[in-house]
Every structure is written in structure tokens, then in C-alpha cells.
C-alpha positions as protocol buffer text, in pm:
chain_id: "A"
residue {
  index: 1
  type: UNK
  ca { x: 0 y: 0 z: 0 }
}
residue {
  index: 2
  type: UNK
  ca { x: 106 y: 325 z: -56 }
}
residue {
  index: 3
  type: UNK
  ca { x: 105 y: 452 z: 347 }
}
residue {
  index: 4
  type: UNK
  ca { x: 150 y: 835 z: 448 }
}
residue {
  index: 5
  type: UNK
  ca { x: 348 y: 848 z: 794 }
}
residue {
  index: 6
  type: UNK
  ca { x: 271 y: 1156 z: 1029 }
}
residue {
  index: 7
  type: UNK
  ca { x: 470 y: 1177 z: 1361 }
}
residue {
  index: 8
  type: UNK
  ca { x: 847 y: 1004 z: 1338 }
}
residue {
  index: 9
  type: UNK
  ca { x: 928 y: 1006 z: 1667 }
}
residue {
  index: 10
  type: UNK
  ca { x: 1049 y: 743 z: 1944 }
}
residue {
  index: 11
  type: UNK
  ca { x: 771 y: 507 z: 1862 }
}
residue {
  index: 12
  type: UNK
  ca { x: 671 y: 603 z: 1496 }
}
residue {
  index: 13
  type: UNK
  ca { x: 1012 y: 634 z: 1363 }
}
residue {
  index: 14
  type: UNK
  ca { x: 1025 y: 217 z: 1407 }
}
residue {
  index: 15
  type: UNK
  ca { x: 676 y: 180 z: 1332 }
}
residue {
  index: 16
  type: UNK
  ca { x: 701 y: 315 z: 1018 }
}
residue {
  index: 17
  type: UNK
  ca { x: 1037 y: 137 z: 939 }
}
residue {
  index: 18
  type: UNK
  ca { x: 877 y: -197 z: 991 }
}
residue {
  index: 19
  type: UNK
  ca { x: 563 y: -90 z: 729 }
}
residue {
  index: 20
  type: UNK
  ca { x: 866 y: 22 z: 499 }
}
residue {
  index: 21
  type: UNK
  ca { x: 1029 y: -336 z: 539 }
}
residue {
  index: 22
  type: UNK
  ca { x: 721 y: -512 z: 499 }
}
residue {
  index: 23
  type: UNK
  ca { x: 688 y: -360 z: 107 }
}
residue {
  index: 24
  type: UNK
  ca { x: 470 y: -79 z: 145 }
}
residue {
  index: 25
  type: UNK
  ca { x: 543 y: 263 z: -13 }
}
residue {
  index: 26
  type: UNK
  ca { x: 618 y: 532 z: 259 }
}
residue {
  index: 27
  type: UNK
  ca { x: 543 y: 905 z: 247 }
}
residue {
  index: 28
  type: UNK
  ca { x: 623 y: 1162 z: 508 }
}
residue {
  index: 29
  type: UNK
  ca { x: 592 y: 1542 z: 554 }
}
residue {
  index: 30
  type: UNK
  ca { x: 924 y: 1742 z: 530 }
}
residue {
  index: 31
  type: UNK
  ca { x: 1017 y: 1837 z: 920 }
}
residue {
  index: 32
  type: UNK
  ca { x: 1367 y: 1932 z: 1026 }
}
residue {
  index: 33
  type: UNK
  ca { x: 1417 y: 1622 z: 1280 }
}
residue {
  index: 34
  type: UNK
  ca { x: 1350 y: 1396 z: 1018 }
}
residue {
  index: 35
  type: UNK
  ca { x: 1631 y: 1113 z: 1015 }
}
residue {
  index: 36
  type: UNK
  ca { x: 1854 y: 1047 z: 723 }
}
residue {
  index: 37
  type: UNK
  ca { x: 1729 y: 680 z: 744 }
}
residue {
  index: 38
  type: UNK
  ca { x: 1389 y: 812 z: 723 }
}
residue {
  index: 39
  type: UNK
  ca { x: 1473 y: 1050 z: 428 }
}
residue {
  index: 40
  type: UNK
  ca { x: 1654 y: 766 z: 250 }
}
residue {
  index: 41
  type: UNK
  ca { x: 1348 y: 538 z: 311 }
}
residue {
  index: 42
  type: UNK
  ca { x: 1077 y: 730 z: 205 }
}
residue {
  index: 43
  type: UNK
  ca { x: 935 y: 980 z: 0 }
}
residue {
  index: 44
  type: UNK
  ca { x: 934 y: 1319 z: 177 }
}
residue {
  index: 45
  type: UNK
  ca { x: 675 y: 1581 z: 94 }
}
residue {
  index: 46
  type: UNK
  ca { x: 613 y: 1928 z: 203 }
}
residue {
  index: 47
  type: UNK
  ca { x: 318 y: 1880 z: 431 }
}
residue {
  index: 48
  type: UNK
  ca { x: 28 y: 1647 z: 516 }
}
residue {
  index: 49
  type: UNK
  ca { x: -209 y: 1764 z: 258 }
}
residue {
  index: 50
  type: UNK
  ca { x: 86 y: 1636 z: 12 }
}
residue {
  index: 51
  type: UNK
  ca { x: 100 y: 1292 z: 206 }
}
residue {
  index: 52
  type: UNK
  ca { x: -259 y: 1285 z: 204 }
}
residue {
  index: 53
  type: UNK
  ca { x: -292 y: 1326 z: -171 }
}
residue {
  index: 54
  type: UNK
  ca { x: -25 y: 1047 z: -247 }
}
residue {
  index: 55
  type: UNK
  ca { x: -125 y: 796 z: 47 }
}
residue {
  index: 56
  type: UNK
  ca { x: -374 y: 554 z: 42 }
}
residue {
  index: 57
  type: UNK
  ca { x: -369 y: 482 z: 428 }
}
residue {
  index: 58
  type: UNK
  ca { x: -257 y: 784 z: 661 }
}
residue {
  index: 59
  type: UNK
  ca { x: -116 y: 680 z: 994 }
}
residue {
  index: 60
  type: UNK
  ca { x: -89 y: 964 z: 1273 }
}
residue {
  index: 61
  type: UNK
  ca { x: 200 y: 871 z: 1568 }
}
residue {
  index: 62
  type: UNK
  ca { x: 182 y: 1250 z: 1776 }
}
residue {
  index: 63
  type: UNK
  ca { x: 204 y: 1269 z: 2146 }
}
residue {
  index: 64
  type: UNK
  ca { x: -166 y: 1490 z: 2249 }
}
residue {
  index: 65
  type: UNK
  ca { x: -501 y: 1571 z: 2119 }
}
residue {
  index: 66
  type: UNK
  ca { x: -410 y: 1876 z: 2002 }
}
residue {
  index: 67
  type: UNK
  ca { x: -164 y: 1765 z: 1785 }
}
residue {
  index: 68
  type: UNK
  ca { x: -375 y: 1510 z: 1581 }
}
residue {
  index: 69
  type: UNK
  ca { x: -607 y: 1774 z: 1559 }
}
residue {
  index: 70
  type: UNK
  ca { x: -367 y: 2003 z: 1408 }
}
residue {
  index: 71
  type: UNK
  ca { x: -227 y: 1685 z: 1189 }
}
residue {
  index: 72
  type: UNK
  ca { x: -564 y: 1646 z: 1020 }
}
residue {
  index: 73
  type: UNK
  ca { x: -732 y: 1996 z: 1049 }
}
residue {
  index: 74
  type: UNK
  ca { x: -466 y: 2245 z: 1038 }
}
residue {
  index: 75
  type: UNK
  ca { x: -340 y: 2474 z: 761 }
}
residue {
  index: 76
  type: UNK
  ca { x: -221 y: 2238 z: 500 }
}
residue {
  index: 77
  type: UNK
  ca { x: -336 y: 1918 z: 704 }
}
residue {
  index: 78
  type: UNK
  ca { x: -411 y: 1580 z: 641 }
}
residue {
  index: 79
  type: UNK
  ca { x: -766 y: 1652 z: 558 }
}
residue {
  index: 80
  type: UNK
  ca { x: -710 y: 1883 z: 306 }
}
residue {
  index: 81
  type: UNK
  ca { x: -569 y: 1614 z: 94 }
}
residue {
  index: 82
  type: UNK
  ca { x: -807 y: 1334 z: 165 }
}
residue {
  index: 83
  type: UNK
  ca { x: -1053 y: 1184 z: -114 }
}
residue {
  index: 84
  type: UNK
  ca { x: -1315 y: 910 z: -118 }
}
residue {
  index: 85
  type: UNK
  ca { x: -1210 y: 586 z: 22 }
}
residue {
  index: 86
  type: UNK
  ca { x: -916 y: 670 z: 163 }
}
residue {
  index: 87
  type: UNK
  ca { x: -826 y: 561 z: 540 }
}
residue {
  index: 88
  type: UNK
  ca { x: -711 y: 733 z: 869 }
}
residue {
  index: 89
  type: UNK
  ca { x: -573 y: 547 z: 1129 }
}
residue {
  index: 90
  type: UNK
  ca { x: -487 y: 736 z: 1452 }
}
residue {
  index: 91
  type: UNK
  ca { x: -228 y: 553 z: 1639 }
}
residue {
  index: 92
  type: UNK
  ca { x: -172 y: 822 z: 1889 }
}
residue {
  index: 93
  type: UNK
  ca { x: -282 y: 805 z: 2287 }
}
residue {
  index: 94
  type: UNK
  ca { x: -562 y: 1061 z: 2273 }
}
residue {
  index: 95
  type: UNK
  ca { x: -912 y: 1168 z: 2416 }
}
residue {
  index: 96
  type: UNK
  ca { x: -1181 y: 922 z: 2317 }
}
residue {
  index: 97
  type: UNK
  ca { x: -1424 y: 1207 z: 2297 }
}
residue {
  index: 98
  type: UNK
  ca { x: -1220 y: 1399 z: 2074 }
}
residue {
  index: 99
  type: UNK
  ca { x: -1167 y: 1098 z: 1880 }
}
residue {
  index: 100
  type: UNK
  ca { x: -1510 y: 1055 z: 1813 }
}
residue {
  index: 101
  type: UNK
  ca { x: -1514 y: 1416 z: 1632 }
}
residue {
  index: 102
  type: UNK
  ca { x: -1206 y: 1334 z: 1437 }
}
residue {
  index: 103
  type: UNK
  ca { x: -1404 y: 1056 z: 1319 }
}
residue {
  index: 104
  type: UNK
  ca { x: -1671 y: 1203 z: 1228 }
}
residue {
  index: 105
  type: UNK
  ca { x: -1512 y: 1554 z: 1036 }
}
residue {
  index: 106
  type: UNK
  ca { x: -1309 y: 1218 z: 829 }
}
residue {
  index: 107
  type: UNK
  ca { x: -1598 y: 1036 z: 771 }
}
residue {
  index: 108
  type: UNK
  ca { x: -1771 y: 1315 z: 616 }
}
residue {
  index: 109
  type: UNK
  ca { x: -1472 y: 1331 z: 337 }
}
residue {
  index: 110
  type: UNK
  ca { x: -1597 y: 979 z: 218 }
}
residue {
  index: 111
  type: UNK
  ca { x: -1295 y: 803 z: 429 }
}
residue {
  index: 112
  type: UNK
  ca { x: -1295 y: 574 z: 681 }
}
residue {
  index: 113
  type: UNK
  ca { x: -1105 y: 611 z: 1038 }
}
residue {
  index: 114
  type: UNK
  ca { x: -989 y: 408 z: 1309 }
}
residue {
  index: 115
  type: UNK
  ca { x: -859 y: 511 z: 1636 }
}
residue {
  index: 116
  type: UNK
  ca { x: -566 y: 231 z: 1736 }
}
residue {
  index: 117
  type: UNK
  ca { x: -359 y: 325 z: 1990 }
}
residue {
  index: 118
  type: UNK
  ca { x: -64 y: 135 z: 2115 }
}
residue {
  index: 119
  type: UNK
  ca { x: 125 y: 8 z: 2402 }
}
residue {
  index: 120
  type: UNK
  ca { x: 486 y: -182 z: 2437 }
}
residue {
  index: 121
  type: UNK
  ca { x: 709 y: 156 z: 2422 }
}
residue {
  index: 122
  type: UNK
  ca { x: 986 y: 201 z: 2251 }
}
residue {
  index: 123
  type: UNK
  ca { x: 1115 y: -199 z: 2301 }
}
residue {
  index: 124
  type: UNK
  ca { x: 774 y: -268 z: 2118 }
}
residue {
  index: 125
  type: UNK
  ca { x: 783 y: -18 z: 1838 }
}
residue {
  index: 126
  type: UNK
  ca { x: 1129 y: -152 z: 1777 }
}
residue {
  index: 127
  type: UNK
  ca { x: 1088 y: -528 z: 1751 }
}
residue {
  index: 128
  type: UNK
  ca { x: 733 y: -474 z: 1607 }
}
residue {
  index: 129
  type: UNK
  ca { x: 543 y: -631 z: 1909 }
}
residue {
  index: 130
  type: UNK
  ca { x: 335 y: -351 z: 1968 }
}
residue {
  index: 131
  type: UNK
  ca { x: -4 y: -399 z: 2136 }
}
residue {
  index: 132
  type: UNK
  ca { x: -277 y: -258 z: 1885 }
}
residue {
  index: 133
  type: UNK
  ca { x: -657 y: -147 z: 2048 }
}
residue {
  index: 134
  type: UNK
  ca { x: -804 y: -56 z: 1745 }
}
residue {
  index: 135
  type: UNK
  ca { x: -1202 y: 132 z: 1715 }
}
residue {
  index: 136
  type: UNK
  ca { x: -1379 y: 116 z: 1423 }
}
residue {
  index: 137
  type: UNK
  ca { x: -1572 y: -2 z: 1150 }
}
residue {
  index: 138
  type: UNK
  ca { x: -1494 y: -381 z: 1096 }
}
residue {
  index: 139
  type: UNK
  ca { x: -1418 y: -340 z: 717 }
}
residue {
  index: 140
  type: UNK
  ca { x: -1161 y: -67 z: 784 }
}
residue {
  index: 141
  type: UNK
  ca { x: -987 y: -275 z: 1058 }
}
residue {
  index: 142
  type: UNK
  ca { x: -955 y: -586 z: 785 }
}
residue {
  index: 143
  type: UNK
  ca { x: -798 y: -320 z: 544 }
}
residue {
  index: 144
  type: UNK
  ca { x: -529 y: -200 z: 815 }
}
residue {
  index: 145
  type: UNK
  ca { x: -458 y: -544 z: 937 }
}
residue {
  index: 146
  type: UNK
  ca { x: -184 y: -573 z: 724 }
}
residue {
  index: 147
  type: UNK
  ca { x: -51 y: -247 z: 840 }
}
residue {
  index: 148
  type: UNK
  ca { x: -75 y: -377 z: 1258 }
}
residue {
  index: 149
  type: UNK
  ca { x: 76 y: -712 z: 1198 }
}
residue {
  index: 150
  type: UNK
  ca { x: 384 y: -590 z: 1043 }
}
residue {
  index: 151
  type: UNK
  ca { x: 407 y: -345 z: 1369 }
}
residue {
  index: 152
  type: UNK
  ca { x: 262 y: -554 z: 1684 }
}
residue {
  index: 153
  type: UNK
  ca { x: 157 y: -871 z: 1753 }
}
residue {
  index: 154
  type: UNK
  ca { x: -141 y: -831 z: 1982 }
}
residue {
  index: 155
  type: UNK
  ca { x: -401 y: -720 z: 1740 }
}
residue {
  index: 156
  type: UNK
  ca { x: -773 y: -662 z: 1902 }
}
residue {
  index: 157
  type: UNK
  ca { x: -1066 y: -495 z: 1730 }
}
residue {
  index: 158
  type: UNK
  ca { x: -1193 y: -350 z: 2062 }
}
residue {
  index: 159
  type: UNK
  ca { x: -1503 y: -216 z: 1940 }
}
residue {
  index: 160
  type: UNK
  ca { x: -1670 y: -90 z: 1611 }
}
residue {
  index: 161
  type: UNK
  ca { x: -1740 y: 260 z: 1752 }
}
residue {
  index: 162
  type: UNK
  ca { x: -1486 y: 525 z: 1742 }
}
residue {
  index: 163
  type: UNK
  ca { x: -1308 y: 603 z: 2042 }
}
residue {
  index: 164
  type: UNK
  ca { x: -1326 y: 248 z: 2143 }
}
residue {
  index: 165
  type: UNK
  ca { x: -978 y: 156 z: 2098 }
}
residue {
  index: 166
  type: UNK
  ca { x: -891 y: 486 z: 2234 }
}
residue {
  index: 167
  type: UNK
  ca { x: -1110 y: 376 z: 2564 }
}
residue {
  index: 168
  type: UNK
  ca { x: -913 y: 25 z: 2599 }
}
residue {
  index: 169
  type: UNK
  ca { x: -531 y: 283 z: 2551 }
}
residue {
  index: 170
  type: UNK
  ca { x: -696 y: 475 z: 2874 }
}
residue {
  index: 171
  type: UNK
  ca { x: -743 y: 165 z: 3034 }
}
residue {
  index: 172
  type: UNK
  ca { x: -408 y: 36 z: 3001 }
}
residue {
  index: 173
  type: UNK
  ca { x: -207 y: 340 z: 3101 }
}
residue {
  index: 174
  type: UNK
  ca { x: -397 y: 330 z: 3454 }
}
residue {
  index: 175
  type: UNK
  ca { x: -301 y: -47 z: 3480 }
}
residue {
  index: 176
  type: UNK
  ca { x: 83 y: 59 z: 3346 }
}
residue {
  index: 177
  type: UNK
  ca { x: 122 y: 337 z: 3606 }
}
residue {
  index: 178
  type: UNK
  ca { x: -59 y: 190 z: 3908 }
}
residue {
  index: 179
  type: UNK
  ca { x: 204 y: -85 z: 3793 }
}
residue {
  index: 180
  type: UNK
  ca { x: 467 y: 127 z: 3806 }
}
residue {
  index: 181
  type: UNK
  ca { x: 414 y: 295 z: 4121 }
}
residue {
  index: 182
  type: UNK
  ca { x: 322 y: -97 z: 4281 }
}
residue {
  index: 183
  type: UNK
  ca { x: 678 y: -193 z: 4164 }
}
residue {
  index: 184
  type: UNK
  ca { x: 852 y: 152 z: 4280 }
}
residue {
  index: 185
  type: UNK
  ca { x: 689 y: 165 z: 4615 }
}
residue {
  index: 186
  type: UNK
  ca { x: 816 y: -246 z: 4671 }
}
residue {
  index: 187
  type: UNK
  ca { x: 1149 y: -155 z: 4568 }
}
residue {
  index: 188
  type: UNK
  ca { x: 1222 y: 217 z: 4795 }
}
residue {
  index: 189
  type: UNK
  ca { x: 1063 y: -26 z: 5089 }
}
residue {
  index: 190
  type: UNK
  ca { x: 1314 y: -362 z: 5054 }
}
residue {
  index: 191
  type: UNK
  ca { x: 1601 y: -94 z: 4999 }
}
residue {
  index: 192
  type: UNK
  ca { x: 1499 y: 114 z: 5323 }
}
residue {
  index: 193
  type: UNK
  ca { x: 1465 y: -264 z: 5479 }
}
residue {
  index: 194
  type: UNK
  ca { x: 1843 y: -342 z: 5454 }
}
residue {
  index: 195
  type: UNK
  ca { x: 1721 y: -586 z: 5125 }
}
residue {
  index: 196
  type: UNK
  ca { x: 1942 y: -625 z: 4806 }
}
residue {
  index: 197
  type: UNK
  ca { x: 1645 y: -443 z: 4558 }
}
residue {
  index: 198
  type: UNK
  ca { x: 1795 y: -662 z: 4253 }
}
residue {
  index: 199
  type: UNK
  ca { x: 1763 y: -996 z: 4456 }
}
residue {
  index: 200
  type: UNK
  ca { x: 1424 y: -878 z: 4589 }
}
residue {
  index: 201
  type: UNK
  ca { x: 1319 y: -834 z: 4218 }
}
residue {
  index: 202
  type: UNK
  ca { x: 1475 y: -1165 z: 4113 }
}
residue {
  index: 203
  type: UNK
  ca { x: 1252 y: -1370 z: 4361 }
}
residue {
  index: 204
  type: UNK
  ca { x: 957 y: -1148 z: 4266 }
}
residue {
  index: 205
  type: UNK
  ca { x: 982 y: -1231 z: 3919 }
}
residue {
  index: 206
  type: UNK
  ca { x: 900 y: -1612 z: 4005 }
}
residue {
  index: 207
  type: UNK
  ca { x: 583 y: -1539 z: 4145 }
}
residue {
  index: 208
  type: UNK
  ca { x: 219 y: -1422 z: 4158 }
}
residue {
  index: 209
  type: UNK
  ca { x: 372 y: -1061 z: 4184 }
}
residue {
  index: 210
  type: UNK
  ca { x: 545 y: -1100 z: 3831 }
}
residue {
  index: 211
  type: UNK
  ca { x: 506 y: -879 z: 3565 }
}
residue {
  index: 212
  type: UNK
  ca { x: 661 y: -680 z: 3253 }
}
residue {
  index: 213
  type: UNK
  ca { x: 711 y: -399 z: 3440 }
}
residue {
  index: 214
  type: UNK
  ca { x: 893 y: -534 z: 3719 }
}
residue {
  index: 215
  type: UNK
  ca { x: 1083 y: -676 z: 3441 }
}
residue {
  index: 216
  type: UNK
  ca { x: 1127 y: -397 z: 3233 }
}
residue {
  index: 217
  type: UNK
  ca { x: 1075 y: -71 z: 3462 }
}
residue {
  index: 218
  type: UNK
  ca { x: 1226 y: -293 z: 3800 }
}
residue {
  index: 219
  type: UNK
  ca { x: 1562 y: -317 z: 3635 }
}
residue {
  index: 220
  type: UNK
  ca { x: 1539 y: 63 z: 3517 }
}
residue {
  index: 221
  type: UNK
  ca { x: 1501 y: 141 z: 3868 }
}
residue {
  index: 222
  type: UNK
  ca { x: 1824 y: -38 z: 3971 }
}
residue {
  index: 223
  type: UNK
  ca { x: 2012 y: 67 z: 3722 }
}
residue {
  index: 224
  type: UNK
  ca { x: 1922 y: 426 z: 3741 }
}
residue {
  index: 225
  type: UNK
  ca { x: 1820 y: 417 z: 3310 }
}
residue {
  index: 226
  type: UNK
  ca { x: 1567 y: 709 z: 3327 }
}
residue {
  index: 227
  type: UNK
  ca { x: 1643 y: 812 z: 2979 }
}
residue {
  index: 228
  type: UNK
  ca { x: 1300 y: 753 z: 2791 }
}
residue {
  index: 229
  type: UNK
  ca { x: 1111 y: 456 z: 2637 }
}
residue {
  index: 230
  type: UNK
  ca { x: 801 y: 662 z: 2730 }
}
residue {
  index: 231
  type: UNK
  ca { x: 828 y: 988 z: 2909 }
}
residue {
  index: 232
  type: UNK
  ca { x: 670 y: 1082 z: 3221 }
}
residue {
  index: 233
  type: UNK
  ca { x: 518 y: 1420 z: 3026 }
}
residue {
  index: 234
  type: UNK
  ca { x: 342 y: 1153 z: 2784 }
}
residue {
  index: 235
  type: UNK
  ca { x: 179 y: 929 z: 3082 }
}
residue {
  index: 236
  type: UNK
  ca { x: 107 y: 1230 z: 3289 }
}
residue {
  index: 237
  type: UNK
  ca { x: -128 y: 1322 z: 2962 }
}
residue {
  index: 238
  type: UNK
  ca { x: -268 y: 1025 z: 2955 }
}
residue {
  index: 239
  type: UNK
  ca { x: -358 y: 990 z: 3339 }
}
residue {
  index: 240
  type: UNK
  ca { x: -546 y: 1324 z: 3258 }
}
residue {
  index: 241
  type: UNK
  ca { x: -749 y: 1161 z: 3032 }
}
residue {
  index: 242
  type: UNK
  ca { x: -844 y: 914 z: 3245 }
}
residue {
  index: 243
  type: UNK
  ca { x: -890 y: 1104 z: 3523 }
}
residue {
  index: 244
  type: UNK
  ca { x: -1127 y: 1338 z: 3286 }
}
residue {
  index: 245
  type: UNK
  ca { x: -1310 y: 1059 z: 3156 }
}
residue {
  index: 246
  type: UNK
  ca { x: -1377 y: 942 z: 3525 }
}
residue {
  index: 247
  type: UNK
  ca { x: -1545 y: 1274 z: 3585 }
}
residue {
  index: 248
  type: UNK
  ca { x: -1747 y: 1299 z: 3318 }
}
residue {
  index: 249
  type: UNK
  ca { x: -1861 y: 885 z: 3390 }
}
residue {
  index: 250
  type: UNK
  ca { x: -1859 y: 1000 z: 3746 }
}
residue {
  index: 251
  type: UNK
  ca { x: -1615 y: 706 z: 3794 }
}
residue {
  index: 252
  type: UNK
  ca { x: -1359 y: 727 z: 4072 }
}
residue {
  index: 253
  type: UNK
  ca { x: -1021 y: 666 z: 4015 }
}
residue {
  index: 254
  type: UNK
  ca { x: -846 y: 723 z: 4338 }
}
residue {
  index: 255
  type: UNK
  ca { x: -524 y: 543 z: 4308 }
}
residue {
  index: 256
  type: UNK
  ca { x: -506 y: 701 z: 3898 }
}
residue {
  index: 257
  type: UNK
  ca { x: -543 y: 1021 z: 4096 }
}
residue {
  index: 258
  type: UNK
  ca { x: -247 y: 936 z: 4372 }
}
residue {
  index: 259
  type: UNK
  ca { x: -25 y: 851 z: 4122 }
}
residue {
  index: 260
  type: UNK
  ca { x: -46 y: 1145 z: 3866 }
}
residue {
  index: 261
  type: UNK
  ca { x: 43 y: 1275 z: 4185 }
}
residue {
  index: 262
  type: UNK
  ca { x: 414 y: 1151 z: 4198 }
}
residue {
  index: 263
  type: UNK
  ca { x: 428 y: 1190 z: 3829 }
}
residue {
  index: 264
  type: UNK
  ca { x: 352 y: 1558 z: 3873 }
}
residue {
  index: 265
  type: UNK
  ca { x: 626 y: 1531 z: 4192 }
}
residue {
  index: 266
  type: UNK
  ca { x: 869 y: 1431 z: 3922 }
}
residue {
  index: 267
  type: UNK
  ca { x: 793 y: 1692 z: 3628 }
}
residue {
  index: 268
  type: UNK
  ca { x: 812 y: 1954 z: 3928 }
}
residue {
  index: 269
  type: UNK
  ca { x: 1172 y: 1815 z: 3991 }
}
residue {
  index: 270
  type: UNK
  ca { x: 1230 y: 1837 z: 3619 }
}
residue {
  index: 271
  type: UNK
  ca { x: 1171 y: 1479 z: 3541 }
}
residue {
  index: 272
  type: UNK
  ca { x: 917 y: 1567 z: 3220 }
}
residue {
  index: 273
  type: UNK
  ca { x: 1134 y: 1352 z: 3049 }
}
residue {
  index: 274
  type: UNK
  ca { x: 1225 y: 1105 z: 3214 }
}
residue {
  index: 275
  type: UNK
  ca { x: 1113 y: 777 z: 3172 }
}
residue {
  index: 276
  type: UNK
  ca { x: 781 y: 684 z: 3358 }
}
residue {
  index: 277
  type: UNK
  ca { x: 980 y: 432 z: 3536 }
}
residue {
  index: 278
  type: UNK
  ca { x: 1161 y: 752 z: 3694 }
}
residue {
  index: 279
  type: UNK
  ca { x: 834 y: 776 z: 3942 }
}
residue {
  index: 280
  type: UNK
  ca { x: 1039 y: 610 z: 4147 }
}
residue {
  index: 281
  type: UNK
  ca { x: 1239 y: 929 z: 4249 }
}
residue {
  index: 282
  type: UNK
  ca { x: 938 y: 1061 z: 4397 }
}
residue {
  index: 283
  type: UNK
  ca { x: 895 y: 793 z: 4620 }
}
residue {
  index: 284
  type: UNK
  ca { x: 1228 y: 775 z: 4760 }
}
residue {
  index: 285
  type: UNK
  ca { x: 1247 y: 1145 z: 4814 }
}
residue {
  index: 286
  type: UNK
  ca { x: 953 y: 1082 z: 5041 }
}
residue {
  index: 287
  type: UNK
  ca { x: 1122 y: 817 z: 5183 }
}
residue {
  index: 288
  type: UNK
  ca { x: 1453 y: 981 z: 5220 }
}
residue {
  index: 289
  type: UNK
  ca { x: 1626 y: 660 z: 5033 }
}
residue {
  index: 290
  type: UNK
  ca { x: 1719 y: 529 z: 4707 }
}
residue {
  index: 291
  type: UNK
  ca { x: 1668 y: 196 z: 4556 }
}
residue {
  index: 292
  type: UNK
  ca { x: 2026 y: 221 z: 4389 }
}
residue {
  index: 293
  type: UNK
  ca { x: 2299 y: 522 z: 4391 }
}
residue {
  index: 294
  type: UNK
  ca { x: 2271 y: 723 z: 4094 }
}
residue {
  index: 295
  type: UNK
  ca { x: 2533 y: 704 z: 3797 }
}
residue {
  index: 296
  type: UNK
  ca { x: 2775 y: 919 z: 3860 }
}
């Protein structure tokens, strides 16, 4: 397929290598940070209009709501380029009510859309192992199948509606950061104990308490390897959606709400960036103890 690409970043830079080495024609809008592998593997064009105009699928990787917004409706934006038949898929983590308007401004062009957000971070974008939570018409999730097996691995239609697949991405960054915070709080607690954290991990991973991100995001916190996978900025944005959503279901979320919290702890220290395994140093400047020294 001939696939337009909008948003190279950590996660869509490998994402749209993988549709690149699976035979599909790739075509970008011209931005200064774009790599030379990148430029060398695809056909840049001045804007998104451009893409939209040569693509037959247009795939949208940005951080925020505003910024698919701006993708398809800005000056020069995706939508101005779009005709009949033609396909939107928004892989971005974004609000499900806003997705639902995206939709609909799409739909009206004659062109299908499907929000399909993704988790597995940058390890997943990489090795193409993505989880995909897709929402939308069944028809339009057959055509893009393609597209999400040569990128992930875990492939679910969550719903037919728009802003379903969004719903399920919500869902799973509460789970990831409670997750996070579970793993972090464990850790600062067997360090402040006198426990080895890396041999308290090791036994934890052969039991009920197992998971990927005491795999993953334990062994970040022992090794002090904040730089981002995912950043804390991104997950903070995404806790705000859920904690929105909540509100407007009249929901609660308490322990969502408690750790957005530390994550805001950590942006006010000037963690933004960080990885969202970085919570930790929230936690252990409340306890007055690390899990590990710091790199020097």
C-alpha cells in the first residue's frame, strides 16, 4: 500500500520502518528532525495535505489531542488532501471524545477512520510487538490489518465505535502506572529494609507478583536508566485523560489520581522527560532513600 506516515518520533520512527520493510510505499511530511534513514526510506513531501494526496492509508504517531487535531485539520493538514475511500488510522494516545469528532469531520470526506492506539514503548515499536486497540468499523480494521501485523503482535478490534480503541489505551495506562508505582513503592521499601532491591526483584519475578514492568521498569530502577522509552510528560497526559473521563462517567479513580500525583512530583523536579519508570524518584524522596545510587 502506498502509506502516508505523520509523527516520526520514538515510537513512529520504528513503526514506520517496519511498514517500509514489509513492502509498502512510505510518504512523510518534510520536518527538520526527520532522520537520514527516514529520508533515505521514504518519499518526503512538504506537508500532510501532500501525504494525504499520495497515500492511500494515513497513519498519525503524535504525542496529544491537540496535535492530531492540528495533523488532520490544520493549515495544509491531512484533511485537506483526503478523497473518497481513503483511510485514517490514529495511532496516537488521545481523548476518546475527541476521537469521536475526528471521526466524524473524516468520515464526512468519504474516508474511513480508526482510532488504534498502542502500548509496548519504545522496546515494542522496535521489535514490532506492539499492542494494537483498534475502534472502528470492521471493514476498515480488515484493510489495516496488514498495516498492525507488520508493527505488533497483539491485534484486538476492541469495538466498532470510534473512540473504542482509544477507551481500551486509557485503560491500560492506569493499569501501566498503578504498575509502576506498585513496583517503585516495593522496591524504595526492601532498599529502606536493609534488602538487596535486585535480589528482591529476582525472587519477585517467580511469582504471583510477576510482571513486565517489574521486568522492564524494575531493572530501570536499579540501574538508574531514566532516559526515555516513554516519558513521564506523555503518561502524565494520559492519566489526565483518564482522570477526565472518570469525571465525566462519574467514575472514581483514586489510586489514577495518587499517582499522577508523583508523576507531577517528578515533572516539578524536572523529570518531564524522564522515563515513567523515573516515578520512582518521587517515592524515595519521600522516603529519604534510594533503591540504587545514581550514575555518577
Amino acid at each position: 500500500m502506498k502509506i502516508g506516515f505523520v509523527g516520526l518520533g520514538i515510537m513512529g520512527r520504528p513503526m514506520a520502518m517496519h511498514l517500509k520493510g514489509a513492502g509498502h510505499e512510505i510518504h512523510v511530511p518534510e520536518r527538520a528532525s526527520l532522520t537520514p534513514e527516514i529520508r533515505s526510506a521514504a518519499t518526503v513531501l512538504p506537508d500532510g495535505r501532500a501525504v494525504a494526496q499520495a497515500a492511500e492509508v494515513v497513519i498519525l504517531m503524535v504525542p496529544d489531542t491537540p496535535d492530531v487535531e492540528a495533523a488532520l485539520f490544520g493549515p495544509a493538514g491531512v484533511a485537506d488532501g483526503l478523497s473518497a475511500g481513503k483511510l485514517v488510522i490514529d495511532m496516537s494516545s488521545i481523548s476518546p471524545t475527541a476521537t469521536r469528532g475526528f471521526a466524524a469531520r473524516v468520515n464526512e470526506e468519504g474516508c474511513d477512520y480508526l482510532d488504534a492506539p498502542v502500548s509496548g514503548g519504545e522496546v515494542g515499536a522496535k521489535q514490532a510487538t506492539l499492542t494494537i486497540m483498534a475502534g472502528g468499523p470492521k471493514a476498515a480494521f480488515e484493510r489495516a490489518l496488514p498495516l498492525f501485523q507488520a508493527m505488533g503482535k497483539n491485534i484486538t478490534l476492541v469495538g466498532e465505535e470510534n473512540g473504542a480503541g482509544q477507551t481500551c489505551k486509557v485503560a491500560n495506562q492506569i493499569v501501566v502506572a498503578l504498575t509502576i508505582e506498585a513496583v517503585a513503592e516495593a522496591l524504595v521499601f526492601a532498599a529502606k529494609a536493609g534488602a538487596d532491591p535486585a535480589k528482591v526483584r529476582q525472587a519477585l519475578m517467580g511469582g504471583l507478583a510477576t510482571s513486565r514492568v517489574l521486568e522492564l521498569h524494575g531493572e530501570r530502577m536499579i540501574g538508574r536508566k531514566f532516559d526515555p522509552g516513554f516519558r513521564i510528560k506523555l503518561h502524565q497526559k494520559d492519566l489526565n485523560l483518564a482522570l477526565q473521563a472518570g469525571r465525566d462517567l462519574g467514575v472514581p479513580l483514586p489510586n489514577t489520581a495518587s499517582t499522577q500525583q508523583l508523576f507531577s512530583a517528578c515533572v516539578a523536579a524536572g523529570g518531564a522527560d524522564w522515563d515513567h519508570s523515573g516515578l520512582v524518584r518521587a517515592l524515595e524522596v519521600m522516603a529519604a532513600g534510594k533503591v540504587a545510587p545514581d550514575a555518577e
